[in-house]
PDB file of N, CA and C in Angstrom:
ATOM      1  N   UNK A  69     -10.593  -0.129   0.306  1.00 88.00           N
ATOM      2  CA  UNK A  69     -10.660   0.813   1.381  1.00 88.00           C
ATOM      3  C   UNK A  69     -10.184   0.099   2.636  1.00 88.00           C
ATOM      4  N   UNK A  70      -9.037   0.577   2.945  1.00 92.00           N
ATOM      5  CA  UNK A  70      -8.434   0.373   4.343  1.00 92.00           C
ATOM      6  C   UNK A  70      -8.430   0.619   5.931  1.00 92.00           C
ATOM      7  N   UNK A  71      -8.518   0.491   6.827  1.00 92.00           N
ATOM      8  CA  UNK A  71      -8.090   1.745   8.040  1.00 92.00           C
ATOM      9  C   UNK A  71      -6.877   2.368   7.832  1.00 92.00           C
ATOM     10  N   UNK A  72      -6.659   3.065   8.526  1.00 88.00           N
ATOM     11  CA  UNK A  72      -5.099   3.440   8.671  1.00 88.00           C
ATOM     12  C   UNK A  72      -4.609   2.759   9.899  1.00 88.00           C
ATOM     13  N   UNK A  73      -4.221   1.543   9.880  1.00 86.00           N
ATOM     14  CA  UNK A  73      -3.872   1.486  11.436  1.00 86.00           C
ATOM     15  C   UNK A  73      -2.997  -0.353  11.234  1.00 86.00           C
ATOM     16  N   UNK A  74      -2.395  -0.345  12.227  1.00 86.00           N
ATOM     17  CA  UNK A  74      -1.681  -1.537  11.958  1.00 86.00           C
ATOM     18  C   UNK A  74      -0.892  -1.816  10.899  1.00 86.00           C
ATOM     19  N   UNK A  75      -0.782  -3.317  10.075  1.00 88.00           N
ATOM     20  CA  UNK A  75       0.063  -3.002   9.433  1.00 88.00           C
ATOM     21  C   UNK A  75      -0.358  -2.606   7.524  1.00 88.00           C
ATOM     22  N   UNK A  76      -1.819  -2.441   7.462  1.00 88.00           N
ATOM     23  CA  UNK A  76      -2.252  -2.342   6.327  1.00 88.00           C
ATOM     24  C   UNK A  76      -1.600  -1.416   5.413  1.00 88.00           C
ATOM     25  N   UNK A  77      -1.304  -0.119   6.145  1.00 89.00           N
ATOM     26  CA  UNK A  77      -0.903   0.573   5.157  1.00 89.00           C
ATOM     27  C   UNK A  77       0.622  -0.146   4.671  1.00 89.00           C
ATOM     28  N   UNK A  78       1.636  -0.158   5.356  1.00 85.00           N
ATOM     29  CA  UNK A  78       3.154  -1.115   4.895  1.00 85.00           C
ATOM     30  C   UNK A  78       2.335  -2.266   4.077  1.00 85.00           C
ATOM     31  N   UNK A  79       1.280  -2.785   4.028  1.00 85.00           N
ATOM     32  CA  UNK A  79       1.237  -3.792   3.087  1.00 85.00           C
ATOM     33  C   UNK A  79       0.677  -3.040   1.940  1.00 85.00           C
ATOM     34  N   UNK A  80      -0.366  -2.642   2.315  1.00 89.00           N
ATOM     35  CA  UNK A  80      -0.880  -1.974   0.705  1.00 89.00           C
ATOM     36  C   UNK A  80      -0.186  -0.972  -0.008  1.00 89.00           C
ATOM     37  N   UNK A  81       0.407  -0.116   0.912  1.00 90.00           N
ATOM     38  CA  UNK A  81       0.877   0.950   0.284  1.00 90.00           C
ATOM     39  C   UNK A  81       0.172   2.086  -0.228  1.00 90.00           C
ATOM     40  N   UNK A  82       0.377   2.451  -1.544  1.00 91.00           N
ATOM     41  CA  UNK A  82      -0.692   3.362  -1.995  1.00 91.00           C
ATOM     42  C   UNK A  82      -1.728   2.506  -3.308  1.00 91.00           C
ATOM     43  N   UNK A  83      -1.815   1.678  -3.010  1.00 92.00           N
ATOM     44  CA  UNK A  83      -2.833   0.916  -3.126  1.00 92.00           C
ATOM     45  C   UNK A  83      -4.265   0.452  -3.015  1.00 92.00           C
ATOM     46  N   UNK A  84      -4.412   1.568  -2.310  1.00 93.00           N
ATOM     47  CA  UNK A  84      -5.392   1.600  -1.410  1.00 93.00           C
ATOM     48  C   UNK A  84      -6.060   2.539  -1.072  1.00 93.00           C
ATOM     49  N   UNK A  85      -7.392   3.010  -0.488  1.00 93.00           N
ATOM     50  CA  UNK A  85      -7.906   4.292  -0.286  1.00 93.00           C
ATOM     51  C   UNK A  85      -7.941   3.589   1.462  1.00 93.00           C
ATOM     52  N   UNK A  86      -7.708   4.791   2.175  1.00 94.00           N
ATOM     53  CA  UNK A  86      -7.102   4.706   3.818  1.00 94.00           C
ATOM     54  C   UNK A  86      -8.353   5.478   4.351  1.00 94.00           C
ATOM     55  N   UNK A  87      -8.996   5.029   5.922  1.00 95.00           N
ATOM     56  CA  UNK A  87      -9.472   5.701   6.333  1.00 95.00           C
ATOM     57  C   UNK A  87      -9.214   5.532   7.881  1.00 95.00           C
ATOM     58  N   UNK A  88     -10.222   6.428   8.485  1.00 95.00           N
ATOM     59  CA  UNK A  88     -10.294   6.539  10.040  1.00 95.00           C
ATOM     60  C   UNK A  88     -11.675   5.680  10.104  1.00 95.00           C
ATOM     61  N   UNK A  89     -11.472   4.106  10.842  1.00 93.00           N
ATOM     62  CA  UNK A  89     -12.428   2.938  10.927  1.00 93.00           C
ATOM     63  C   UNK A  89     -13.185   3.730  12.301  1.00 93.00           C
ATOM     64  N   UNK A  90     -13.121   4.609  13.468  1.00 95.00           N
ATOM     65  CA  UNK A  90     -13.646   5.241  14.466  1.00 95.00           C
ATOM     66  C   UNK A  90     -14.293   6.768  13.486  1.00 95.00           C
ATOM     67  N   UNK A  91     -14.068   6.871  12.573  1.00 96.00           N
ATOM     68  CA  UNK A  91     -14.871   7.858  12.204  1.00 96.00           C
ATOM     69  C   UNK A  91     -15.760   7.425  11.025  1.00 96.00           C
ATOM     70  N   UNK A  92     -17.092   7.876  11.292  1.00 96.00           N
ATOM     71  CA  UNK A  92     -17.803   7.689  10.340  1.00 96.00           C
ATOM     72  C   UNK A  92     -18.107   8.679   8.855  1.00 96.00           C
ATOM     73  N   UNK A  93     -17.544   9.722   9.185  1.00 97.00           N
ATOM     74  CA  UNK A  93     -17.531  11.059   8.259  1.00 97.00           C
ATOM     75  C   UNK A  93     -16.353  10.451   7.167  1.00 97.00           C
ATOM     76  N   UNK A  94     -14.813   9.864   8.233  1.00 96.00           N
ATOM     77  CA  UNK A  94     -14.338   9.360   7.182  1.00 96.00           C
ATOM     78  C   UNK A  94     -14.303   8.074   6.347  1.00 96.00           C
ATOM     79  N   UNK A  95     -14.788   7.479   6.901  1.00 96.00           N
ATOM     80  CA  UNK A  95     -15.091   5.948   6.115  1.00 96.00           C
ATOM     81  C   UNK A  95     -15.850   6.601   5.128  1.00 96.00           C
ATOM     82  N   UNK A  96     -17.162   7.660   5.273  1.00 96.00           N
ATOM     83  CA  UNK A  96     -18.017   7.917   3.997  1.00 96.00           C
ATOM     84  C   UNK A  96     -17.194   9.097   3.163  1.00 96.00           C
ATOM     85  N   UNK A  97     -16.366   9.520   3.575  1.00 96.00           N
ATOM     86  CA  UNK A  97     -15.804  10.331   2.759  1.00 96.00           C
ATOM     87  C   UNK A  97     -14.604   9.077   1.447  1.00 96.00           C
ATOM     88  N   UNK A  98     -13.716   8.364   2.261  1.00 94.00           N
ATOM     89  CA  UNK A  98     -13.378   6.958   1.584  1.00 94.00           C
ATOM     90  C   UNK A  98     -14.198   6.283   0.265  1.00 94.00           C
ATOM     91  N   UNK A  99     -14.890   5.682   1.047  1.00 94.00           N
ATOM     92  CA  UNK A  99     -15.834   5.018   0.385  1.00 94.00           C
ATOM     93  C   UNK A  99     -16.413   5.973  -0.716  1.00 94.00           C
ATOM     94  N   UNK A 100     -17.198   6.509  -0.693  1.00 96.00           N
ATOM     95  CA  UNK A 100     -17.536   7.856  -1.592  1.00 96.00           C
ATOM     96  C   UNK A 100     -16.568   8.115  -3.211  1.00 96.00           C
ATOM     97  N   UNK A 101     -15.003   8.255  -2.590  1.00 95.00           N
ATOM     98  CA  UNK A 101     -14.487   8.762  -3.467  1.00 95.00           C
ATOM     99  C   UNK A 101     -14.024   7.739  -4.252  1.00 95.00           C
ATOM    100  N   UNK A 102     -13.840   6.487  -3.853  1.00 94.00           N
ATOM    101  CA  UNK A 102     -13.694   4.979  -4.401  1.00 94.00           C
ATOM    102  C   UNK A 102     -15.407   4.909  -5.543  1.00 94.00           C
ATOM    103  N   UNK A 103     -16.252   5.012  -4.757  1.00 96.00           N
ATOM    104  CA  UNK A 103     -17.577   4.778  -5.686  1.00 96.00           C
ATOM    105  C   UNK A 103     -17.275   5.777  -6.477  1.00 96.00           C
ATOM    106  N   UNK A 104     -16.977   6.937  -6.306  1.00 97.00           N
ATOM    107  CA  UNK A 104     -17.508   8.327  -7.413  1.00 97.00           C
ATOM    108  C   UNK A 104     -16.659   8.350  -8.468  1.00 97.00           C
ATOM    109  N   UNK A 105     -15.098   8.139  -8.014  1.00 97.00           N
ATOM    110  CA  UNK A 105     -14.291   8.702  -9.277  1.00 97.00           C
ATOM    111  C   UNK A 105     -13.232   7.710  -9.990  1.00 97.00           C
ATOM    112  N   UNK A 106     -14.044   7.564 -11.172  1.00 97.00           N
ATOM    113  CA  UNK A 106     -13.481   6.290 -11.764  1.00 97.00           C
ATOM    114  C   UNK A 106     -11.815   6.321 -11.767  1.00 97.00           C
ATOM    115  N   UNK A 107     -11.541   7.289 -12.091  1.00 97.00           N
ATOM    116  CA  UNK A 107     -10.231   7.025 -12.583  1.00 97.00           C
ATOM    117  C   UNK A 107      -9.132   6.859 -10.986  1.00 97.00           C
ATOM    118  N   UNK A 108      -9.541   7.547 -10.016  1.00 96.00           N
ATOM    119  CA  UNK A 108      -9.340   6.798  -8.484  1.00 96.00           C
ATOM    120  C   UNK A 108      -8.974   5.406  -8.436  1.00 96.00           C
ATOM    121  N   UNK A 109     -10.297   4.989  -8.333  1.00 96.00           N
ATOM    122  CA  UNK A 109     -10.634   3.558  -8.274  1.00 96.00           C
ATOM    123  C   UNK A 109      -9.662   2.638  -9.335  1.00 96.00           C
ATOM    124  N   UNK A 110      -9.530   3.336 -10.457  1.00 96.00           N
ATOM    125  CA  UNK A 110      -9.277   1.969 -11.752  1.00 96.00           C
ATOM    126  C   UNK A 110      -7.823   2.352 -11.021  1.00 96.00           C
ATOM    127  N   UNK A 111      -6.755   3.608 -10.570  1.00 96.00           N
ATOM    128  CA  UNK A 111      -5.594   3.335 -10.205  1.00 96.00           C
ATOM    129  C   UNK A 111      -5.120   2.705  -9.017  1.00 96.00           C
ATOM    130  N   UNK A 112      -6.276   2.664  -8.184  1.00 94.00           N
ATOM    131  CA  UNK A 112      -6.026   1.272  -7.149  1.00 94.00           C
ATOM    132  C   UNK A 112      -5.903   0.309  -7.633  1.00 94.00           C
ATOM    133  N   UNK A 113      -7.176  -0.203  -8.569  1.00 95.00           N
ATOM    134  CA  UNK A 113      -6.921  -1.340  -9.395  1.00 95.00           C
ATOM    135  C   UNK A 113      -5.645  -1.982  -9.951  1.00 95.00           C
ATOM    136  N   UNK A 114      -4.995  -0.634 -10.858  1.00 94.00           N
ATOM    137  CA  UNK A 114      -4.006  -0.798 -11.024  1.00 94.00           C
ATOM    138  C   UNK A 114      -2.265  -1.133 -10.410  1.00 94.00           C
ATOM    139  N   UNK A 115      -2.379  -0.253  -9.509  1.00 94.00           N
ATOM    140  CA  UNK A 115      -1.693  -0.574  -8.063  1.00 94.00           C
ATOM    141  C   UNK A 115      -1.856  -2.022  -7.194  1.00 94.00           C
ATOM    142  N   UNK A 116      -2.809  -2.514  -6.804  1.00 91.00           N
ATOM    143  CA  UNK A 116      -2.871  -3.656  -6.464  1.00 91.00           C
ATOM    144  C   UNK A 116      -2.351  -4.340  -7.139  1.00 91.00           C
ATOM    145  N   UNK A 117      -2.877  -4.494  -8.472  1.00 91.00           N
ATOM    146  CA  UNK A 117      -2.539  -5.489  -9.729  1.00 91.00           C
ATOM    147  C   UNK A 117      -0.613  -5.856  -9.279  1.00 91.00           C
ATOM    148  N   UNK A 118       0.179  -4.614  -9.632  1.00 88.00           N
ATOM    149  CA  UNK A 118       1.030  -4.426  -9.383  1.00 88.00           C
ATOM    150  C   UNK A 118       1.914  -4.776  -8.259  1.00 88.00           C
ATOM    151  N   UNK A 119       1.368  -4.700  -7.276  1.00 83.00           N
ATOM    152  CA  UNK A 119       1.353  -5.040  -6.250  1.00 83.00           C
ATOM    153  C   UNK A 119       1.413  -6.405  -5.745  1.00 83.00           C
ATOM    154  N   UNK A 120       0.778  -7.299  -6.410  1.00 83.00           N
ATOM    155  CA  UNK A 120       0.137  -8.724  -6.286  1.00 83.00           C
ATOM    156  C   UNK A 120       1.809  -9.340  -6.993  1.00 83.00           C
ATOM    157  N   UNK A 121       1.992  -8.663  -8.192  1.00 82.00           N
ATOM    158  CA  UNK A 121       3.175  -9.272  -8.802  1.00 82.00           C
ATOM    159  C   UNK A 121       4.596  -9.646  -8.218  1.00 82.00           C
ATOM    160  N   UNK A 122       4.694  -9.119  -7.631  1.00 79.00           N
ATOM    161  CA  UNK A 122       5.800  -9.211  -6.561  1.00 79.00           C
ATOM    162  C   UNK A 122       5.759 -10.739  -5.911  1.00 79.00           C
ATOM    163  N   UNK A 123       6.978 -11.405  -5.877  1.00 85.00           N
ATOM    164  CA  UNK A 123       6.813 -12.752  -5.354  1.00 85.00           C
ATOM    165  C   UNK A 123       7.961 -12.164  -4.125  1.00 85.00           C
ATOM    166  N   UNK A 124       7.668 -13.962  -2.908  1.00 86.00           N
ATOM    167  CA  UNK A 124       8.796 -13.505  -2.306  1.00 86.00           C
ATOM    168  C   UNK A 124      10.359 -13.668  -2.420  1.00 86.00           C
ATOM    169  N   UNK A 125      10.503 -14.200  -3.664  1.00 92.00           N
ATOM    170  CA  UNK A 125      11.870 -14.032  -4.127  1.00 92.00           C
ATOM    171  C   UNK A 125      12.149 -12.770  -4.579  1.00 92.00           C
ATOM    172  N   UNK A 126      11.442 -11.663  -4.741  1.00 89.00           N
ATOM    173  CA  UNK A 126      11.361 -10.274  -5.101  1.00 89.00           C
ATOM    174  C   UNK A 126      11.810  -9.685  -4.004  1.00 89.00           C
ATOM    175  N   UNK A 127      11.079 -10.234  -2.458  1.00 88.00           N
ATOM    176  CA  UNK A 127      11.729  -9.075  -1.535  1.00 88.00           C
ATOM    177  C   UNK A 127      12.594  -9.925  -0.224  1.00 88.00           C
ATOM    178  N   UNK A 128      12.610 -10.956  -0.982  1.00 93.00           N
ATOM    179  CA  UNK A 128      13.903 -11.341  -0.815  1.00 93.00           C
ATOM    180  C   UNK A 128      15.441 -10.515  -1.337  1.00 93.00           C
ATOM    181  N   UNK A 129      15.395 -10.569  -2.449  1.00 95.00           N
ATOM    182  CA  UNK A 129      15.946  -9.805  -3.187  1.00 95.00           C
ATOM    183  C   UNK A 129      16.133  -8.241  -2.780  1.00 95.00           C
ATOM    184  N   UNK A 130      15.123  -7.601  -2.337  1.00 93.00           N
ATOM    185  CA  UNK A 130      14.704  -6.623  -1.841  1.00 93.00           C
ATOM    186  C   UNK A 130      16.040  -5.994  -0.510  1.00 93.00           C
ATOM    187  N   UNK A 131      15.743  -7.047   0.540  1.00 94.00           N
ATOM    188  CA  UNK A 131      15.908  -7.328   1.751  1.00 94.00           C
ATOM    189  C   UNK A 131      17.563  -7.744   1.258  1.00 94.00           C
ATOM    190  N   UNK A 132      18.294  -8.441   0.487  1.00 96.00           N
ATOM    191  CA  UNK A 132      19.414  -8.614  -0.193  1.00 96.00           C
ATOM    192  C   UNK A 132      20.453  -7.443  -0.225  1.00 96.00           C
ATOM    193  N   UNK A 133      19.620  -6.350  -1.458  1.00 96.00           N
ATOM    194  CA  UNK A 133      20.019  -5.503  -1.402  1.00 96.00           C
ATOM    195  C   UNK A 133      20.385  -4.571  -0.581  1.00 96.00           C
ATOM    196  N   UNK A 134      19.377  -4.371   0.466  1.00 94.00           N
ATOM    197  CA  UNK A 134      19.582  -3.487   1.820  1.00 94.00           C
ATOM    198  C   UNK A 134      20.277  -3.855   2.421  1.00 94.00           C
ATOM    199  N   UNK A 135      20.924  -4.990   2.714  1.00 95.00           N
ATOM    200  CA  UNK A 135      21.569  -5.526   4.155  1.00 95.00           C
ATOM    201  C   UNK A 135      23.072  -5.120   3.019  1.00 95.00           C
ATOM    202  N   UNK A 136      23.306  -5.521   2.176  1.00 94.00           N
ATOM    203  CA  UNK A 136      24.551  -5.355   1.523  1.00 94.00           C
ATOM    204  C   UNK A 136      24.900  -3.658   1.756  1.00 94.00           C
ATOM    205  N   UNK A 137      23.589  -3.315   1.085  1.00 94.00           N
ATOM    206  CA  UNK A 137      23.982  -1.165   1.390  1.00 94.00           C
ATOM    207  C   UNK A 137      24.446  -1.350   2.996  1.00 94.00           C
ATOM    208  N   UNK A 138      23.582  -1.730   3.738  1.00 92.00           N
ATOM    209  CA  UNK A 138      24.078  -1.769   5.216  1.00 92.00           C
ATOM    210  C   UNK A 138      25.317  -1.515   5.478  1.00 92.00           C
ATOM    211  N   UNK A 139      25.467  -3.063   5.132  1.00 92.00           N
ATOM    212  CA  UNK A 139      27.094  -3.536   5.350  1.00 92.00           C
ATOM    213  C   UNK A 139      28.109  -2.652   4.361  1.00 92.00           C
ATOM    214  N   UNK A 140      27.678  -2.336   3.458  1.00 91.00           N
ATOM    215  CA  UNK A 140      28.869  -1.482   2.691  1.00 91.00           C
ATOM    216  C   UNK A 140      29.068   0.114   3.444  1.00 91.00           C
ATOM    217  N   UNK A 141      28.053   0.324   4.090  1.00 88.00           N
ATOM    218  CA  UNK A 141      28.267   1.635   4.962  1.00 88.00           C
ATOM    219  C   UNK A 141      28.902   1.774   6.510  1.00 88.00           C
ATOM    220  N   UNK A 142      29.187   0.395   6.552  1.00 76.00           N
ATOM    221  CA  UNK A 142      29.555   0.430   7.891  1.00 76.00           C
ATOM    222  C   UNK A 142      31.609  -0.150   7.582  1.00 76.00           C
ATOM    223  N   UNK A 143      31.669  -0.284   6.214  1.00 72.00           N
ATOM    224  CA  UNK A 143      33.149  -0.368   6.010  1.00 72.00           C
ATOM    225  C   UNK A 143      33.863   0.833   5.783  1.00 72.00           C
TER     226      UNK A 143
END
């Protein structure tokens, strides 16, 4: 369980269950649905997992690719 704010979400992605850290209705609404519903929870799990795998020669690679699309759109 995340805030929404800064750069958490670009890192986690959907990875994550997001909330409003100034609201308390939504942190317990968050939290809540992380405790209650397994199959929620196990696909964060899963997502992170996923997530974790990524090295930075991956977005290196990543970052590779884009600058080339870049440059091929500007010929």
């Amino acid at each position: 369980m995340l805030a929404r704010a800064g750069a958490l979400p670009e890192v986690a992605g959907d990875a994550a269950s997001y909330c409003d850290p100034a609201s308390v209705d939504d942190v317990r609404r968050a939290l809540r649905r992380v405790l209650e519903d397994a199959a929620f929870a196990e696909n964060l799990r899963r997502l992170g997992l996923e997530r974790t795998r990524r090295t930075w020669a991956d977005v290196a690679e990543d970052h590779l690719k884009l600058y080339e699309q870049i440059i091929n759109l500007t010929r």
